[in-house]
Coordinates of C-alpha atoms in Angstrom, one line a residue:
M1 CA 85.0 210.6 171.3
T2 CA 88.4 211.5 170.0
S3 CA 88.4 215.3 170.1
F4 CA 91.8 217.0 170.0
K5 CA 90.3 220.4 170.4
P6 CA 88.1 222.0 173.0
T7 CA 84.5 221.1 172.2
R8 CA 81.2 222.5 173.4
R9 CA 80.3 219.0 174.4
T10 CA 82.7 219.2 177.3
L11 CA 81.3 222.5 178.3
L12 CA 77.8 221.3 178.1
K13 CA 78.5 218.2 180.1
T14 CA 80.6 220.1 182.5
G15 CA 77.9 222.7 182.9
T16 CA 75.3 220.1 183.3
A17 CA 77.3 218.2 186.0
A18 CA 78.2 221.4 187.8
A19 CA 74.6 222.5 187.8
A20 CA 73.5 219.2 189.0
L21 CA 76.0 219.3 191.9
A22 CA 75.0 222.8 192.7
T23 CA 71.4 222.0 192.8
F24 CA 71.5 218.5 194.1
G25 CA 75.0 218.3 195.6
P26 CA 73.9 217.8 199.3
G27 CA 71.4 215.2 198.2
I28 CA 73.9 213.4 196.1
L29 CA 76.5 213.4 198.8
R30 CA 73.9 212.2 201.4
H31 CA 73.0 209.4 199.0
A32 CA 76.6 208.5 198.4
S33 CA 77.2 208.5 202.1
A34 CA 74.2 206.3 202.7
Q35 CA 75.5 203.9 200.1
D36 CA 78.8 203.8 202.0
A37 CA 77.5 200.9 204.0
D38 CA 76.0 199.2 201.0
L39 CA 79.1 197.4 200.0
A40 CA 77.7 193.9 200.0
P41 CA 77.6 193.5 196.2
Y42 CA 81.3 194.2 196.1
K43 CA 82.2 192.1 199.1
S44 CA 80.6 189.1 197.4
A45 CA 83.7 189.0 195.2
Q46 CA 86.2 186.4 196.4
I47 CA 89.1 188.8 196.7
D48 CA 90.6 190.9 199.5
W49 CA 89.6 194.4 198.6
Q50 CA 91.7 195.8 201.5
Q51 CA 95.0 194.1 200.5
V52 CA 96.8 197.5 199.7
S53 CA 94.8 199.7 202.1
G54 CA 96.5 203.0 202.7
E55 CA 97.7 203.5 199.1
T56 CA 96.9 206.8 197.3
I57 CA 96.5 207.0 193.6
T58 CA 95.8 209.9 191.1
V59 CA 93.3 209.4 188.4
A60 CA 93.0 211.8 185.4
V61 CA 89.6 212.1 183.8
I62 CA 87.8 214.7 181.6
P63 CA 85.2 217.0 183.2
A64 CA 82.2 215.1 181.9
S65 CA 79.0 214.0 183.7
Y66 CA 79.8 210.3 183.3
F67 CA 83.0 210.8 185.3
E68 CA 81.4 213.3 187.8
N69 CA 79.0 210.5 188.7
L70 CA 81.9 208.2 189.4
I71 CA 83.8 210.8 191.5
T72 CA 80.6 211.2 193.6
L73 CA 80.8 207.5 194.5
A74 CA 84.5 207.6 195.4
P75 CA 83.8 207.5 199.2
Q76 CA 82.3 204.0 198.6
F77 CA 85.6 202.9 197.0
K78 CA 87.6 204.2 199.9
A79 CA 85.3 202.4 202.4
L80 CA 85.7 199.2 200.4
T81 CA 89.4 199.2 199.8
G82 CA 91.1 201.8 202.1
I83 CA 92.6 203.3 199.0
D84 CA 92.5 207.1 198.5
V85 CA 91.8 208.3 195.0
R86 CA 92.7 211.8 194.0
F87 CA 90.8 212.8 190.8
E88 CA 92.3 215.4 188.4
K89 CA 90.0 216.8 185.8
I90 CA 91.7 217.7 182.6
P91 CA 89.9 218.9 179.4
P92 CA 90.0 216.5 176.4
A93 CA 92.3 218.7 174.5
Q94 CA 95.0 218.3 177.1
I95 CA 94.4 215.0 178.7
R96 CA 96.1 213.0 175.9
Q97 CA 99.1 215.3 175.8
K98 CA 99.6 215.3 179.6
S99 CA 99.1 211.6 179.9
V100 CA 101.7 210.9 177.2
I101 CA 104.2 213.3 178.9
D102 CA 103.6 211.4 182.2
L103 CA 104.0 208.1 180.6
T104 CA 107.1 209.1 178.6
S105 CA 108.8 210.6 181.6
K106 CA 107.9 207.6 183.8
T107 CA 107.0 209.9 186.7
G108 CA 103.9 207.9 187.5
T109 CA 101.9 211.0 188.3
Y110 CA 98.7 209.4 186.9
A111 CA 98.0 205.8 188.1
T112 CA 95.5 205.7 185.3
H113 CA 93.7 208.1 183.1
A114 CA 90.7 208.3 180.7
A115 CA 92.4 206.9 177.6
D116 CA 91.5 207.2 173.9
P117 CA 91.5 203.7 172.3
M118 CA 93.5 205.1 169.4
Y119 CA 96.5 205.6 171.8
Y120 CA 96.9 202.0 173.0
A121 CA 99.0 201.1 169.9
L122 CA 101.4 203.9 171.0
Y123 CA 101.3 202.9 174.7
A124 CA 101.8 199.2 174.0
A125 CA 104.6 199.7 171.5
N126 CA 106.5 201.7 174.2
K127 CA 105.4 199.4 177.1
W128 CA 104.0 202.5 178.9
V129 CA 101.0 200.6 180.2
E130 CA 100.4 197.2 181.6
P131 CA 98.6 194.3 179.8
L132 CA 95.5 193.9 181.9
D133 CA 95.5 190.1 181.4
T134 CA 98.1 189.9 184.2
Y135 CA 95.6 191.4 186.7
L136 CA 92.5 189.6 185.3
N137 CA 94.2 186.2 185.7
D138 CA 95.5 186.8 189.2
K139 CA 93.0 185.2 191.5
S140 CA 94.2 187.3 194.5
L141 CA 93.2 190.4 192.6
T142 CA 90.2 189.4 190.4
D143 CA 87.3 187.2 191.0
Q144 CA 86.5 186.5 187.3
A145 CA 83.1 185.0 188.2
W146 CA 82.2 188.2 189.9
F147 CA 83.7 190.6 187.5
K148 CA 82.4 189.0 184.3
L149 CA 84.7 190.4 181.7
D150 CA 82.7 188.9 178.9
D151 CA 79.7 191.1 180.0
I152 CA 81.7 194.3 179.0
I153 CA 80.7 195.4 175.4
P154 CA 82.9 193.3 173.2
A155 CA 83.4 196.1 170.6
W156 CA 84.9 198.4 173.2
R157 CA 87.1 195.7 174.6
S158 CA 88.4 194.9 171.1
A159 CA 89.1 198.6 170.5
N160 CA 91.2 198.7 173.7
G161 CA 93.2 195.6 172.7
I162 CA 96.5 195.2 170.8
D163 CA 97.6 191.9 169.4
G164 CA 95.0 190.1 171.5
K165 CA 96.0 191.8 174.8
L166 CA 93.7 194.2 176.6
Y167 CA 95.4 197.4 177.7
G168 CA 92.5 199.5 178.8
M169 CA 89.3 198.6 180.6
P170 CA 86.2 200.4 179.0
Y171 CA 84.3 202.7 181.4
D172 CA 82.0 204.7 179.2
G173 CA 81.6 204.6 175.5
E174 CA 79.5 205.4 172.5
V175 CA 78.5 204.1 169.1
T176 CA 77.4 206.0 166.0
I177 CA 73.8 205.8 164.8
Q178 CA 71.3 207.6 162.6
V179 CA 69.1 210.2 164.3
Y180 CA 66.1 211.5 162.4
R181 CA 62.9 213.6 162.7
K182 CA 60.2 210.9 162.6
D183 CA 57.4 213.5 162.1
L184 CA 59.2 214.9 158.9
Y185 CA 60.0 211.4 157.6
D186 CA 56.4 210.3 158.2
A187 CA 55.0 213.4 156.4
K188 CA 57.0 212.5 153.3
G189 CA 56.4 208.8 153.6
L190 CA 60.1 208.2 154.2
K191 CA 61.8 205.4 156.2
P192 CA 65.1 205.6 158.0
A193 CA 67.9 204.9 155.5
D194 CA 69.2 201.4 155.2
T195 CA 72.0 202.4 152.8
L196 CA 74.1 205.5 152.3
E197 CA 72.4 205.9 148.9
A198 CA 69.0 206.0 150.7
Y199 CA 70.4 208.4 153.3
M200 CA 71.4 210.8 150.5
S201 CA 67.9 210.4 148.9
N202 CA 66.1 211.1 152.2
A203 CA 68.3 214.2 152.7
A204 CA 67.4 215.5 149.2
A205 CA 63.6 214.9 149.9
L206 CA 63.7 216.8 153.2
N207 CA 66.1 219.6 152.2
T208 CA 64.1 222.9 152.2
P209 CA 66.4 225.7 153.1
N210 CA 63.8 228.3 152.3
D211 CA 61.9 226.8 155.3
R212 CA 65.1 226.7 157.3
V213 CA 65.2 222.9 157.2
W214 CA 68.3 221.2 155.8
G215 CA 68.3 217.5 154.9
A216 CA 71.3 216.3 156.9
A217 CA 74.5 217.2 158.7
L218 CA 77.7 215.5 159.5
R219 CA 80.8 216.6 161.4
G220 CA 82.7 219.1 159.2
V221 CA 85.3 220.7 161.4
A222 CA 88.8 219.3 160.9
G223 CA 90.2 217.1 163.6
A224 CA 91.2 213.5 164.3
G225 CA 88.1 213.1 166.4
Q226 CA 85.9 215.4 164.4
N227 CA 85.6 215.0 160.6
M228 CA 87.9 212.0 161.2
Y229 CA 85.3 210.6 163.5
I230 CA 82.8 210.2 160.6
Y231 CA 84.9 209.8 157.4
P232 CA 86.8 206.6 158.4
S233 CA 83.5 204.8 158.7
I234 CA 82.4 205.9 155.3
F235 CA 85.8 204.9 153.9
R236 CA 85.4 201.4 155.3
E237 CA 81.8 201.2 154.1
F238 CA 83.0 202.0 150.6
G239 CA 85.4 199.0 150.8
G240 CA 88.5 201.0 152.0
D241 CA 91.3 199.1 153.6
W242 CA 93.7 201.2 155.7
M243 CA 96.5 198.6 155.5
K244 CA 96.2 197.6 151.9
G245 CA 99.0 195.1 151.1
G246 CA 100.5 195.8 154.5
K247 CA 101.0 199.5 153.7
L248 CA 99.0 202.3 155.3
T249 CA 96.9 203.6 152.4
V250 CA 94.6 206.5 152.5
N251 CA 94.1 207.2 148.8
G252 CA 92.8 205.2 145.9
P253 CA 89.4 204.5 144.3
E254 CA 87.6 203.5 147.5
A255 CA 88.9 206.5 149.4
E256 CA 87.9 208.9 146.5
A257 CA 84.3 207.4 146.4
A258 CA 83.9 207.7 150.1
L259 CA 85.2 211.3 150.3
A260 CA 83.0 212.2 147.3
W261 CA 79.9 210.9 149.1
Y262 CA 80.9 212.9 152.2
V263 CA 81.5 216.1 150.3
D264 CA 78.4 215.7 148.2
I265 CA 76.0 215.4 151.1
M266 CA 77.6 218.2 153.0
K267 CA 77.6 220.6 150.1
K268 CA 74.1 219.8 148.8
Y269 CA 72.0 219.1 151.9
A270 CA 73.8 220.5 155.1
P271 CA 73.9 224.1 156.2
T272 CA 76.9 225.9 154.9
A273 CA 78.1 226.5 158.5
A274 CA 78.2 222.7 159.0
A275 CA 81.7 222.7 157.3
N276 CA 82.9 224.0 160.7
W277 CA 80.6 222.1 163.0
N278 CA 81.4 219.5 165.5
W279 CA 78.8 217.2 167.1
P280 CA 77.3 219.7 169.6
D281 CA 76.6 222.2 166.9
I282 CA 74.8 219.6 164.8
A283 CA 72.8 218.4 167.9
D284 CA 71.9 222.0 168.7
A285 CA 70.7 222.6 165.1
F286 CA 68.7 219.4 165.2
S287 CA 67.2 220.3 168.5
Q288 CA 66.0 223.6 167.1
G289 CA 64.3 221.9 164.2
T290 CA 66.6 223.0 161.4
V291 CA 68.2 219.7 160.5
A292 CA 66.1 216.7 159.5
S293 CA 68.7 214.0 160.2
Y294 CA 72.3 213.4 161.3
I295 CA 74.7 210.5 161.9
D296 CA 76.7 210.7 165.1
A297 CA 77.3 209.4 168.5
H298 CA 74.3 207.9 170.3
S299 CA 75.2 210.0 173.4
S300 CA 74.2 213.2 171.6
A301 CA 70.5 212.1 172.3
S302 CA 70.9 213.8 175.7
V303 CA 71.3 217.2 174.0
I304 CA 68.4 216.9 171.6
N305 CA 66.2 215.9 174.4
N306 CA 67.1 218.7 176.8
P307 CA 63.7 220.1 177.8
E308 CA 65.1 223.5 178.4
K309 CA 66.3 223.9 174.8
S310 CA 65.0 221.4 172.5
K311 CA 62.0 221.9 170.2
V312 CA 61.9 218.4 168.9
I313 CA 61.2 216.2 171.9
G314 CA 58.8 213.5 171.1
K315 CA 59.6 213.8 167.4
V316 CA 62.9 211.9 167.4
A317 CA 63.7 208.4 166.3
Y318 CA 66.9 206.4 165.7
A319 CA 68.2 203.8 163.4
R320 CA 71.5 202.0 162.7
W321 CA 74.2 203.5 160.6
P322 CA 73.3 202.9 156.9
K323 CA 75.1 200.3 154.9
G324 CA 77.7 201.4 152.4
P325 CA 78.3 200.0 148.8
S326 CA 80.4 197.2 150.2
G327 CA 77.3 196.0 152.1
K328 CA 78.9 196.7 155.4
R329 CA 77.8 199.0 158.3
T330 CA 80.8 200.4 160.1
T331 CA 80.1 202.4 163.2
S332 CA 82.6 204.7 164.9
I333 CA 82.9 202.7 168.1
W334 CA 84.7 204.5 170.8
N335 CA 85.2 204.5 174.6
W336 CA 87.0 206.0 177.5
G337 CA 89.1 203.3 179.1
F338 CA 91.4 203.0 182.1
P339 CA 94.9 201.6 181.6
I340 CA 97.5 201.0 184.3
N341 CA 100.7 203.1 184.2
S342 CA 103.7 200.7 184.0
A343 CA 105.9 203.2 185.9
L344 CA 104.0 202.6 189.2
P345 CA 105.5 200.5 192.0
E346 CA 103.8 197.1 192.5
K347 CA 101.4 198.1 195.4
K348 CA 100.2 201.1 193.4
R349 CA 99.6 199.0 190.3
K350 CA 97.5 196.7 192.5
A351 CA 95.6 199.6 194.0
T352 CA 95.0 201.0 190.4
W353 CA 93.7 197.6 189.3
L354 CA 91.3 197.5 192.2
F355 CA 90.0 200.9 191.3
I356 CA 89.6 199.9 187.7
Q357 CA 87.8 196.7 188.6
W358 CA 85.5 198.7 190.9
A359 CA 84.7 201.4 188.3
A360 CA 84.1 198.9 185.5
S361 CA 82.1 196.4 187.6
A362 CA 78.4 196.0 186.9
E363 CA 77.5 197.3 190.3
T364 CA 79.3 200.6 189.8
Q365 CA 78.1 201.0 186.3
A366 CA 74.5 200.7 187.5
R367 CA 75.1 203.0 190.4
T368 CA 76.5 205.7 188.1
A369 CA 73.7 205.2 185.5
H370 CA 70.0 204.6 186.0
R371 CA 70.5 204.1 189.8
F372 CA 72.5 207.3 190.2
A373 CA 70.7 209.7 192.5
G374 CA 71.5 212.9 190.5
P375 CA 69.7 214.0 187.3
T376 CA 72.6 213.3 184.9
K377 CA 72.2 209.6 183.8
R378 CA 74.8 207.8 181.7
S379 CA 73.9 206.5 178.2
G380 CA 77.3 204.9 177.6
V381 CA 77.5 202.1 180.3
N382 CA 80.0 199.4 179.5
R383 CA 77.9 196.3 180.4
T384 CA 75.6 194.3 178.2
S385 CA 73.7 193.3 181.2
V386 CA 72.9 196.9 182.2
W387 CA 71.8 197.6 178.6
K388 CA 69.3 194.8 179.1
D389 CA 68.1 196.0 182.5
P390 CA 64.4 197.0 182.2
D391 CA 65.0 200.1 184.3
Y392 CA 67.9 201.3 182.1
I393 CA 66.0 200.5 178.9
K394 CA 63.0 202.5 180.2
L395 CA 65.2 205.5 181.0
M396 CA 67.1 205.4 177.7
N397 CA 64.0 205.0 175.5
G398 CA 62.9 208.3 176.9
F399 CA 65.3 209.7 174.3
G400 CA 63.0 208.7 171.4
E401 CA 61.7 205.8 169.4
N402 CA 64.1 202.8 168.8
F403 CA 67.0 204.3 170.8
V404 CA 68.2 201.2 172.7
E405 CA 67.6 198.9 169.8
A406 CA 69.5 201.1 167.4
A407 CA 72.4 201.6 169.8
M408 CA 72.7 197.9 170.8
G409 CA 72.2 196.7 167.3
A410 CA 75.1 198.9 166.2
L411 CA 77.3 197.9 169.2
Q412 CA 76.7 194.2 168.5
D413 CA 76.6 193.9 164.8
D414 CA 78.0 197.1 163.1
T415 CA 81.4 197.2 164.6
D416 CA 84.8 197.2 162.9
V417 CA 87.6 197.6 165.4
D418 CA 89.8 198.7 162.6
W419 CA 87.5 201.5 161.5
R420 CA 90.6 203.7 161.9
P421 CA 94.2 202.5 161.4
R422 CA 95.4 201.5 164.9
V423 CA 99.1 202.3 164.6
P424 CA 101.3 204.2 167.0
Q425 CA 101.6 207.1 164.5
W426 CA 97.9 207.7 164.6
P427 CA 97.8 211.2 166.3
A428 CA 99.8 212.7 163.4
I429 CA 98.0 210.6 160.8
G430 CA 94.6 211.6 162.0
D431 CA 95.5 215.3 161.9
T432 CA 96.9 214.9 158.4
M433 CA 93.8 213.2 157.1
A434 CA 91.5 215.7 158.8
T435 CA 93.2 218.5 156.9
A436 CA 92.9 216.6 153.7
I437 CA 89.2 216.1 154.2
Q438 CA 88.6 219.7 155.0
S439 CA 90.5 220.9 152.0
A440 CA 88.3 218.8 149.8
L441 CA 85.2 220.0 151.5
S442 CA 86.2 223.6 151.2
G443 CA 87.1 223.2 147.5
Q444 CA 90.7 224.1 148.1
A445 CA 91.8 220.8 146.5
T446 CA 90.1 218.2 144.4
I447 CA 89.2 215.0 146.2
K448 CA 91.9 213.0 144.5
A449 CA 94.5 215.7 145.0
A450 CA 93.6 216.0 148.7
L451 CA 93.9 212.3 149.3
D452 CA 97.1 211.8 147.2
D453 CA 98.7 214.7 149.2
A454 CA 97.7 213.1 152.5
Q455 CA 99.2 209.8 151.3
R456 CA 102.5 211.6 150.5
R457 CA 102.6 213.2 154.0
I458 CA 101.7 210.0 155.8
E459 CA 104.3 207.7 154.2
P460 CA 107.3 209.3 156.0
M461 CA 105.5 209.0 159.3
M462 CA 105.2 205.2 158.8
R463 CA 108.9 204.9 158.0
G464 CA 109.5 206.4 161.5

């Protein structure tokens, strides 16, 4: 999730993971230790895992439960490869900046890091990271029959590729779906929306502020990973084309219609405060029963099903993102991936690849998800095979009706790898667009004026 500012999500996940370790730490560690000897699934790969034994690499991740689970299993990786991994946990607001500084300076501090897919265009243009094809096609480093690259969610692989080359291996990801209160929908005889028009209609039918229930909520706070996590999908669903005629274009009729829909639903049927909400605020409001529906990352299901806080457990259902006027569904696909720092010497690059191969493998994905000993289970595993595992499905469907079907349907059929413009200038463009959207939502500018102003600001960025 491309957040450029501190989010409560991080705090929530950090807190959850920390609490888990505090409560179950010894048990988890004993379990990890017990699994140290269970390396047979990895040793069945036809490669020498010990070929660069003795190397040490540093991996930068964010302090989130899905990485905490991986860190807990690091002793297994050491036992398998002889490679020491030092993890450095950096909040999302800083990890992108620190990684870019490291890559720019070529100091090689981080062998790999949790990378935002929107940064690969920048990384590839400057040759800061390695094309992973080199490592995937080297039989001494990769047993393709064992690793099964094609099993990794295609949408996330595509998001991490530039010009047909893969630059980051997906580790954990998400997809955007519709979340709704089934009890409220049933009481009104409503169905989950199949179109944006129907979503607006449902929101109107359920909007009863006097009873402290609002019809819908979307991310409103400005940021490249916040309001610009939601708006780009709407833009594409209204027929928008970021690279119209080969020129980055953010204004025009399709953009105006998309932004008008967004502003309309937020002003009419969302709580006023939602103009400054990111996803955890929306999930909190939904879990307290004050929002009837929202569209956001499937991973927010863990928050609305927290038994210590949620009042809606057992009342939640899910559906795919509604279609836009173009007839398309365009989800906000996203993942944390691992690239290889080009500044590393050869042996460390190999060690880094062995770490990435281990972390992204089906075995490690399962061990950090439904087979993880601790209470925090992952809902963003990178493998189609794991998503089809009956044990994983059973665990995930505990979040509510149709969870796995909605998420997998969106991942397989509702994807558009270019839902945001994948250009090296993205960080600045995303912030510019976020400000424009917020100015239209706040009424500081008309929709057309906000978009035209953004277009004027972005054009010099594209000229370099």
